[in-house]
XYZ file of C-alpha atoms in Angstrom:
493
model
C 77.815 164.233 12.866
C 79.998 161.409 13.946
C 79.880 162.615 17.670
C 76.379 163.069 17.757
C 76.061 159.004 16.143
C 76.594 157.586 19.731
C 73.656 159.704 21.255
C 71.398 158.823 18.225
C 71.857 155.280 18.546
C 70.888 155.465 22.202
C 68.068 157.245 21.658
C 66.920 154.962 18.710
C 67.521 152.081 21.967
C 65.465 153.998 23.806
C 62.726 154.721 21.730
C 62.142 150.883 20.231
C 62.216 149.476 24.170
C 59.265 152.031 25.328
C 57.440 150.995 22.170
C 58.472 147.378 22.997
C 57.379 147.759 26.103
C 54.140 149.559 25.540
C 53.470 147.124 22.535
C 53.515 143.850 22.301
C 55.086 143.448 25.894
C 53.134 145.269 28.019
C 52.071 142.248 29.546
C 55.491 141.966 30.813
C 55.463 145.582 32.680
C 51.651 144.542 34.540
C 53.138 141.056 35.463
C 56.144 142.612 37.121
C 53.727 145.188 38.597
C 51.129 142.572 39.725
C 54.222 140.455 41.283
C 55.943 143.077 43.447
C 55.089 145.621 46.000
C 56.898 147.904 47.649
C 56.499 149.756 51.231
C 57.170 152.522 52.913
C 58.073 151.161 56.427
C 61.285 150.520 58.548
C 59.914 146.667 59.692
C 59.746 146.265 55.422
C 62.758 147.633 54.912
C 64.915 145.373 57.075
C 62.896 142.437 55.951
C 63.848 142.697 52.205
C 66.940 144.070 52.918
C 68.020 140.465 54.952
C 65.880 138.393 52.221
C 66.540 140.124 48.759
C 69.700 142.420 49.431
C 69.480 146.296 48.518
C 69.849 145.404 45.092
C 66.246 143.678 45.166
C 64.488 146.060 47.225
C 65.836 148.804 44.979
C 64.312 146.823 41.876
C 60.947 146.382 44.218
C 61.458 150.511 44.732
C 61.759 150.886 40.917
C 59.307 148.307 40.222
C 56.447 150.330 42.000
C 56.152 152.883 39.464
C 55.246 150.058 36.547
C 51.515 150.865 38.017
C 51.209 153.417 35.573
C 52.420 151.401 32.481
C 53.666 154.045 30.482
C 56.037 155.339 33.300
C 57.107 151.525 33.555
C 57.756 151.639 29.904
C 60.035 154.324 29.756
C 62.249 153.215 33.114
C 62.611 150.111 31.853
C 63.766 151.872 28.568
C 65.919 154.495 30.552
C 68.080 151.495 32.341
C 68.464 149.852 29.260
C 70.019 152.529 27.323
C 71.690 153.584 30.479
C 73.220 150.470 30.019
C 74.257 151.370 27.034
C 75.990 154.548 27.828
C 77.554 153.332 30.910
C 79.221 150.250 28.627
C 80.660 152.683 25.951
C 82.101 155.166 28.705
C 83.555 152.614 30.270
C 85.089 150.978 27.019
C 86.409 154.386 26.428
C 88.448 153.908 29.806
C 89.205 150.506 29.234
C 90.734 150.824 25.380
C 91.255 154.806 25.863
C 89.047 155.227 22.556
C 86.293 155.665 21.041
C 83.834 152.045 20.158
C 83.269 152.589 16.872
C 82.075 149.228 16.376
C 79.379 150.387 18.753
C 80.553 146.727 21.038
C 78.348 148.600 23.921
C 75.218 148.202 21.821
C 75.366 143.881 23.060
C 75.088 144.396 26.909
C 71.955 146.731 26.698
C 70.467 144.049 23.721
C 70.897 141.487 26.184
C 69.352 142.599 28.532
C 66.130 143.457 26.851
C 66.131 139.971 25.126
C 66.630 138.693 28.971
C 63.332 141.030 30.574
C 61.077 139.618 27.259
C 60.011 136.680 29.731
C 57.722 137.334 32.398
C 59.145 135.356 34.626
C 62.904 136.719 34.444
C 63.141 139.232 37.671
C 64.072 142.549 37.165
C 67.417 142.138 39.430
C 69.971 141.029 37.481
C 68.679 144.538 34.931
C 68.731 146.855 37.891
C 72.341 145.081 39.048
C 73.880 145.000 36.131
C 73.284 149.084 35.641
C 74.317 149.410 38.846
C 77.538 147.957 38.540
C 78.162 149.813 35.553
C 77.333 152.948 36.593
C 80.171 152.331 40.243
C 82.530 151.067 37.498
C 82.600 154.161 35.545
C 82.490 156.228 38.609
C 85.618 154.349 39.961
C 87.494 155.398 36.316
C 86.055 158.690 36.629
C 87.499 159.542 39.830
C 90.598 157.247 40.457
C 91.876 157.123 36.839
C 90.510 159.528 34.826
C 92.956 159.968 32.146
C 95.252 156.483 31.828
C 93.297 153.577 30.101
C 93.702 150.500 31.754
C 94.488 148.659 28.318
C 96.027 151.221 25.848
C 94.957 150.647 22.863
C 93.925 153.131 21.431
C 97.133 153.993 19.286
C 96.317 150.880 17.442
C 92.542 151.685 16.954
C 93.293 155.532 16.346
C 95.126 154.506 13.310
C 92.411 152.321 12.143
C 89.936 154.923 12.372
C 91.978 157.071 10.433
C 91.700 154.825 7.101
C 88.863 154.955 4.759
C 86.750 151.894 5.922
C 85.938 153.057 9.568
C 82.324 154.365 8.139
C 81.584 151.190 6.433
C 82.776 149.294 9.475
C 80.639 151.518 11.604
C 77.598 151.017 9.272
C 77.999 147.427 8.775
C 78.157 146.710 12.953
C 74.667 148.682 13.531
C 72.980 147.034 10.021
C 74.234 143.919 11.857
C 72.794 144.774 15.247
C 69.640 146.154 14.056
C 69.141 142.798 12.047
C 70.015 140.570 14.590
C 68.375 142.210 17.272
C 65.364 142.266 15.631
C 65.786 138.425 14.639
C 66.616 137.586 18.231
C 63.209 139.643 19.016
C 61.673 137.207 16.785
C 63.337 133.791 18.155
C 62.415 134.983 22.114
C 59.209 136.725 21.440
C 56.839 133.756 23.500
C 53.493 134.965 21.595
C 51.655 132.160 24.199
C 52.781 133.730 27.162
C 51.657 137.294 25.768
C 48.340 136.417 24.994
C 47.856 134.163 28.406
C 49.280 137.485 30.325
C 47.367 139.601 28.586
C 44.163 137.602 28.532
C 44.603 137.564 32.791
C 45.006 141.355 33.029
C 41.697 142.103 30.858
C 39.626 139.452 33.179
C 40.991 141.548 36.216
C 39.661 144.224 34.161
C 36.371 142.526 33.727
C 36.869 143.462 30.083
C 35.184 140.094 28.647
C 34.642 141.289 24.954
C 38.730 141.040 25.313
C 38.980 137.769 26.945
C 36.877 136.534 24.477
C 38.986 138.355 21.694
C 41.956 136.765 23.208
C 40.993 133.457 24.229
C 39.833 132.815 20.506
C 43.154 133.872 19.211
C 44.651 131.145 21.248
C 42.188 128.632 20.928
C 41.850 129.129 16.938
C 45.191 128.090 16.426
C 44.687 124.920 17.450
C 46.182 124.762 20.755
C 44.418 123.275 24.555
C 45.217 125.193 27.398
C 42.807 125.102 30.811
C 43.480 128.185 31.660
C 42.283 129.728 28.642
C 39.377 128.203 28.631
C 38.831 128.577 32.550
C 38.864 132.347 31.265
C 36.709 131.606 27.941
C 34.125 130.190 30.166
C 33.647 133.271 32.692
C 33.930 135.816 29.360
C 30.696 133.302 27.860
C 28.955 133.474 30.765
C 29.505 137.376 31.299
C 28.562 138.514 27.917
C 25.723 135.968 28.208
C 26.826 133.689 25.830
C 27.465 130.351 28.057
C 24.701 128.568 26.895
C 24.848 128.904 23.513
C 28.651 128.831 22.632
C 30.058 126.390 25.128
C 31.519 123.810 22.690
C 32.421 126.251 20.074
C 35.871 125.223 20.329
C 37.034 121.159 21.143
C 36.093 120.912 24.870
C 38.316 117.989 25.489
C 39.046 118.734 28.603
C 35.649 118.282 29.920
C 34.444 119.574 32.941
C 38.106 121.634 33.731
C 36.744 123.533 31.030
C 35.055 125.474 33.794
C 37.754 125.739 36.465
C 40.729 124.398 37.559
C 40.582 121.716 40.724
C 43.052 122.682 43.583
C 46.549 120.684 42.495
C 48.371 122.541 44.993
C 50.149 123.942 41.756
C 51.914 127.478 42.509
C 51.082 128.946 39.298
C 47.482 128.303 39.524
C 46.746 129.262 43.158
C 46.901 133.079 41.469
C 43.691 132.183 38.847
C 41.193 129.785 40.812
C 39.417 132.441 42.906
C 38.120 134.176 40.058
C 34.804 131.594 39.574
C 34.464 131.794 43.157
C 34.710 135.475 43.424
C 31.642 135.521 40.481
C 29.734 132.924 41.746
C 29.227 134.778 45.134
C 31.183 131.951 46.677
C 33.073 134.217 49.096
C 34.726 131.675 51.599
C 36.401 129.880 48.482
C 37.625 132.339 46.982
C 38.861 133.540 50.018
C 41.101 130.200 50.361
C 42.267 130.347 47.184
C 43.629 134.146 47.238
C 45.194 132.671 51.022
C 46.769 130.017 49.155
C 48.494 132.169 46.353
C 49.775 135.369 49.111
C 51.416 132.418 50.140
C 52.955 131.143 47.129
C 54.157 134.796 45.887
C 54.055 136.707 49.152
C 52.257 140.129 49.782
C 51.574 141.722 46.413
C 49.013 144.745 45.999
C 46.155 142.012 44.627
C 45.987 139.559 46.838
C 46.197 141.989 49.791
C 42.991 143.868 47.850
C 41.482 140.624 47.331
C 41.623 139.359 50.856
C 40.529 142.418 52.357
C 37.735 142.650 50.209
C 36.383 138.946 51.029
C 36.781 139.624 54.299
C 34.822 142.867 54.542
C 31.830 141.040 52.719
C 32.283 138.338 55.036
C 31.896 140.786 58.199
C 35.083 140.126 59.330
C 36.401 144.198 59.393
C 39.186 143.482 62.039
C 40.789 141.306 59.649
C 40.262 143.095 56.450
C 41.988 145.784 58.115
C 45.005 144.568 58.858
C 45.583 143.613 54.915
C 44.480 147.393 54.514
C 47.595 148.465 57.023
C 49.629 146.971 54.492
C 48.623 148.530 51.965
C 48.999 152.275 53.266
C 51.803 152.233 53.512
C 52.560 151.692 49.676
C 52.623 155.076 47.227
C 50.038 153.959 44.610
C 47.165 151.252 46.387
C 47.073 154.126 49.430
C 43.749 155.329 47.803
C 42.255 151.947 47.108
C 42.752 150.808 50.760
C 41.625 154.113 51.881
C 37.996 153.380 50.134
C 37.974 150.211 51.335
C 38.488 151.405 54.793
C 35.398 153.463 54.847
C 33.124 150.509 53.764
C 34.726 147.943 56.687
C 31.725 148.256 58.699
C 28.987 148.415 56.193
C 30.046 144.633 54.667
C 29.182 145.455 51.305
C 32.207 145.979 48.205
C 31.073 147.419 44.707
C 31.027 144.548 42.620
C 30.865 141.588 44.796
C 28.305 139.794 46.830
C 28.215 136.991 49.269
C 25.419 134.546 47.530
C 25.969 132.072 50.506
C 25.780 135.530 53.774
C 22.556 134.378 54.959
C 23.293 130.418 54.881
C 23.584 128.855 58.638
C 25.303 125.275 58.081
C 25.343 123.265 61.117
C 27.156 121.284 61.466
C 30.064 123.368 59.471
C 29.965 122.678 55.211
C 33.312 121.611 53.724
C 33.592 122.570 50.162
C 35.064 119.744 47.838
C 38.363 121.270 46.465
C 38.547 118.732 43.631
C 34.887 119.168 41.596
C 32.795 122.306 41.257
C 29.793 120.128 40.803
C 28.423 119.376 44.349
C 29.116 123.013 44.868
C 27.369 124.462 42.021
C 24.341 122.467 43.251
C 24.823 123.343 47.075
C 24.313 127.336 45.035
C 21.487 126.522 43.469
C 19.864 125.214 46.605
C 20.780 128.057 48.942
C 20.946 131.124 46.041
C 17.962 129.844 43.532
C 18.370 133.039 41.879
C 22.211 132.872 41.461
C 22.131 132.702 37.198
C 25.752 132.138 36.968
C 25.742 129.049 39.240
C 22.618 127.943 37.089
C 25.037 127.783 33.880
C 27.705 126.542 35.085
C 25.668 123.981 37.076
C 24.392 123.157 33.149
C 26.952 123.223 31.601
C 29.045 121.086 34.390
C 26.573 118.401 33.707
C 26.429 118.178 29.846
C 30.375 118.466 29.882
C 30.189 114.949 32.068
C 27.592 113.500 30.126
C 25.396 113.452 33.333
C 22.221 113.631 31.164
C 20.195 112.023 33.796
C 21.228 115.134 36.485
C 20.895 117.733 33.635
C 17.202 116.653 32.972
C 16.713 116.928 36.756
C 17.872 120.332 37.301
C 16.373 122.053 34.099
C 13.651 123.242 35.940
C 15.466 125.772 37.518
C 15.642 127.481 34.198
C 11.989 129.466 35.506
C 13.763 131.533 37.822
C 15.281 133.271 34.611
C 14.220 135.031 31.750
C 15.106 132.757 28.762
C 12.804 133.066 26.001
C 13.388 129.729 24.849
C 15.222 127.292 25.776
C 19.234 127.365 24.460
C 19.757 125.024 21.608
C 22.455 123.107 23.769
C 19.727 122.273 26.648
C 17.331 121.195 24.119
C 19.693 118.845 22.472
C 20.720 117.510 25.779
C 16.897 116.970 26.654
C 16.695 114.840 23.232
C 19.232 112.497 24.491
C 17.232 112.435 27.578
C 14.502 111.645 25.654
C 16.012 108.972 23.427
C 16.913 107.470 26.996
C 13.984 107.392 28.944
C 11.366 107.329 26.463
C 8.694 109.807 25.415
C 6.223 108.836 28.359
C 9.212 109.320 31.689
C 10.193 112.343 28.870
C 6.965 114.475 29.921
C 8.006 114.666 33.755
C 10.526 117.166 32.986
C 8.465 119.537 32.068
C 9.376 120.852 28.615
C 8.900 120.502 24.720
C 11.595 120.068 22.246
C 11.346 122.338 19.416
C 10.815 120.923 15.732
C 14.163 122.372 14.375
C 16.218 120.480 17.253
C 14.297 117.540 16.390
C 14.845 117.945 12.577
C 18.849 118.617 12.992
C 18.936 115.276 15.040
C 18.009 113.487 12.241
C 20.284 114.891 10.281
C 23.165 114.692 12.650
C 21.962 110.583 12.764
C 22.092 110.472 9.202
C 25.637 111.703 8.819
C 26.862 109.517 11.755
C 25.554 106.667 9.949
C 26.846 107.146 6.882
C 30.316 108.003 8.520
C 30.914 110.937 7.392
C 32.804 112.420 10.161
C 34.272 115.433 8.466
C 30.761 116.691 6.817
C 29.387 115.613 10.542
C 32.672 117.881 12.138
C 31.923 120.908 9.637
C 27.629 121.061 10.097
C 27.155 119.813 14.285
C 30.774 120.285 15.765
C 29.569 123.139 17.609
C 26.292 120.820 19.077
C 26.687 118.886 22.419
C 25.360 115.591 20.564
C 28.890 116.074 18.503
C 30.879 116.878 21.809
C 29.392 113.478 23.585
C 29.968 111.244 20.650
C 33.249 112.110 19.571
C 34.922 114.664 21.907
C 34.253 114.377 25.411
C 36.788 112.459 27.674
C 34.675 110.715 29.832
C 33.212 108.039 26.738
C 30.421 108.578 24.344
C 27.317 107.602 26.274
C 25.215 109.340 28.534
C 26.311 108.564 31.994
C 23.708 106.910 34.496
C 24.027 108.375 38.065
């Protein structure tokens, strides 16, 4: 039993990093993924051999196989407890004993507790079992029977006394509780659900984003990416309309994307509007923008050779396809795409802007989505997403004025009524203007809108904020009053 207590506890290692790993940190295994690619050719080679060393193109060559998640799982596990093994061998040679303290259990923790951020590399993991595994090899072969520090007369007559169990039991109670304490104390649960909320819109699973987004945004907390990716997941399970200030939009209009900052760690998130919108040639710039930020990685290659296949540009969509090729896992992806270069159509995207001829050439404005949203709904009438956003762009920049002047492109859809959150903005309008400029718009607002107004009024002049908060915080009259950054009155264009 006590020789077979060092294998158990490495398997135990073993078994709590795969579930770790396929658990609640299997955003960490897709990041990696998503971050790295590896190829199979002699100009790549030499490249990361002169950047990164061997030691990071063997973690790239590793790295690869995270593509099926599970398999990631369980190498990451397997070097970890390798690490493990490899540290009590080599205290063995060291000490010329057995660690009954189990001392090699601390490397292999650390480690794990170092790979729980996403943005740790891999390296100093694949390294550091590396170097262990040459160490032991050197004691195995050049002194395989004297212990550089002998010790082990000492120890040996320790282990022979009565407390060596308890000692041994103690050390992995201690482990066991402070590794899973130190779990605890490193565990980033923001960085888990952000990661995790990224892979499901790649995904296109929006019931998830939404899932996750509201997780994040429930406890209180204001992040623009997650609502960059609550916005798409509302507007792709049709719910944009009617739940767009269900949470505190006090961010305003960045609610809907994210304006070009030049900030590395958004150039990987911005083309996803773009990409929905049917706004091909921005998109386009932003995937550019992030390959060069984190190099050649299996998604923006995709990415770009999809744009550019839809944009009838085959010669260069193929060269991003050469790349990919030559990798062991995306070889079938770029193989599909390949076959469609010369048709200029991709399943699941479309170029709302192919049959536009601007003379002289249109540059898009970087900074605000509006004047593009608007330049959509003039060339792609039919383009509902650029419709909502246009909407809600508008009411989030209490441009009442502009909202009331582009509802009527609400006909080339199928709402059966008009969304609660348009007909409130249409009251303000109509508080504005008066009931006689009111009737140019075209539309009636319905008796319960009109009815909650004066309720909303009543509250707000009674200051009663919290009642107010609790009954309308959801309503854009709430939102413009109290919430939105750019002051409480309708703005006149």
């Amino acid at each position: 039993m006590k020789r077979l207590l060092p294998y158990g506890v490495g398997l135990a290692l073993a078994v709590c990093y795969y579930l770790a790993y396929k658990g609640i940190l299997s955003h960490v295994i897709t990041y990696h993924e998503q971050h790295h690619l590896f190829l199979f050719s002699k100009s790549y080679l030499l490249h990361q051999f002169q950047t990164v060393g061997p030691v990071g193109c063997l973690t790239d060559f590793l790295i690869q196989f995270f593509y099926y998640p599970a398999l990631g799982s369980a190498l990451l596990a397997l070097l970890l407890a390798s690490s493990y093994f490899l540290t009590r061998y080599l205290l063995f040679r060291l000490w010329g004993t057995d660690d009954f303290l189990f001392l090699s259990v601390l490397p292999s923790l650390a480690l794990f507790f170092y790979t729980m951020s996403a943005d740790h590399e891999l390296t100093p993991v694949v390294g550091g079992t590396l170097a262990l595994s040459v160490l032991c090899l050197f004691f195995r072969c050049w002194h395989p029977h004297t212990p550089l520090l002998p010790l082990g007369k000492r120890i040996r007559r320790f282990q022979q006394s009565r407390w060596i169990h308890w000692c041994t039991a103690t050390a992995l109670l201690v482990y066991a509780v402070g590794g899973y304490a130190c779990f605890v104390h490193h565990y980033n649960r923001k960085e888990g659900i952000m990661l995790k909320t990224e892979q499901f819109v790649k995904q296109k699973d929006w019931n998830a984003v939404l899932d996750y987004t509201e997780r994040y945004l429930r406890a209180g907390k204001t992040n623009q990416l997650m609502a960059y990716f609550r916005s798409l997941a509302l507007f792709h399970t049709g719910q944009l309309p009617y739940r767009l200030f269900d949470y505190p939009a006090t961010l305003g209009v960045k609610t809907l994307y994210l304006p070009w900052n030049s900030n590395s760690r958004e150039s990987e998130y911005g083309h996803f509007v773009y990409e929905d919108l049917g706004y091909i040639n921005e998109a386009q710039r932003w995937e550019s923008e992030a390959m060069v930020v984190w190099g050649e990685t299996a998604t923006h290659l995709l990415n770009l050779a999809r744009y550019n296949i839809v944009n009838h540009r085959p010669k260069v969509a193929q060269r991003f396809l050469n790349k990919l090729k030559q990798s062991l896992f995306y070889r079938p992806a770029a193989l599909r795409l390949e076959g469609q270069l010369m048709t200029g159509h991709v399943e699941g995207i479309r170029n709302a802007l192919e049959k536009t001829q601007d003379t002289p050439a249109r540059f898009s404005n970087v900074l605000n989505l509006g004047p593009e949203l608007e330049y959509l709904c003039d060339k792609d009438p039919q383009n509902r997403m650029a419709f909502e956003y246009l909407m809600s762009y508008l009411l989030l920049s209490n441009h009442i004025q502009r909202f009331a002047d582009n509802i009527h492109r609400i006909r080339h859809f199928n709402y059966p009524v008009l969304p609660p959150l348009y007909e409130e903005a249409l009251y303000v309008y109509r508080l504005k203007v008066g009931e006689e400029a009111f009737r140019d718009c075209g539309f009636e607002i319905s008796a319960d809108t009109q009815n909650r107004f004066h309720r909303y009024y009543e509250l707000m002049k009674a200051g009663k904020t919290a009642a107010l908060q609790a009954e309308f915080g959801n309503s854009y009259w709430f939102y413009m009053n109290y919430l939105s950054p750019y002051g409480s009155k309708a703005i006149d264009d």
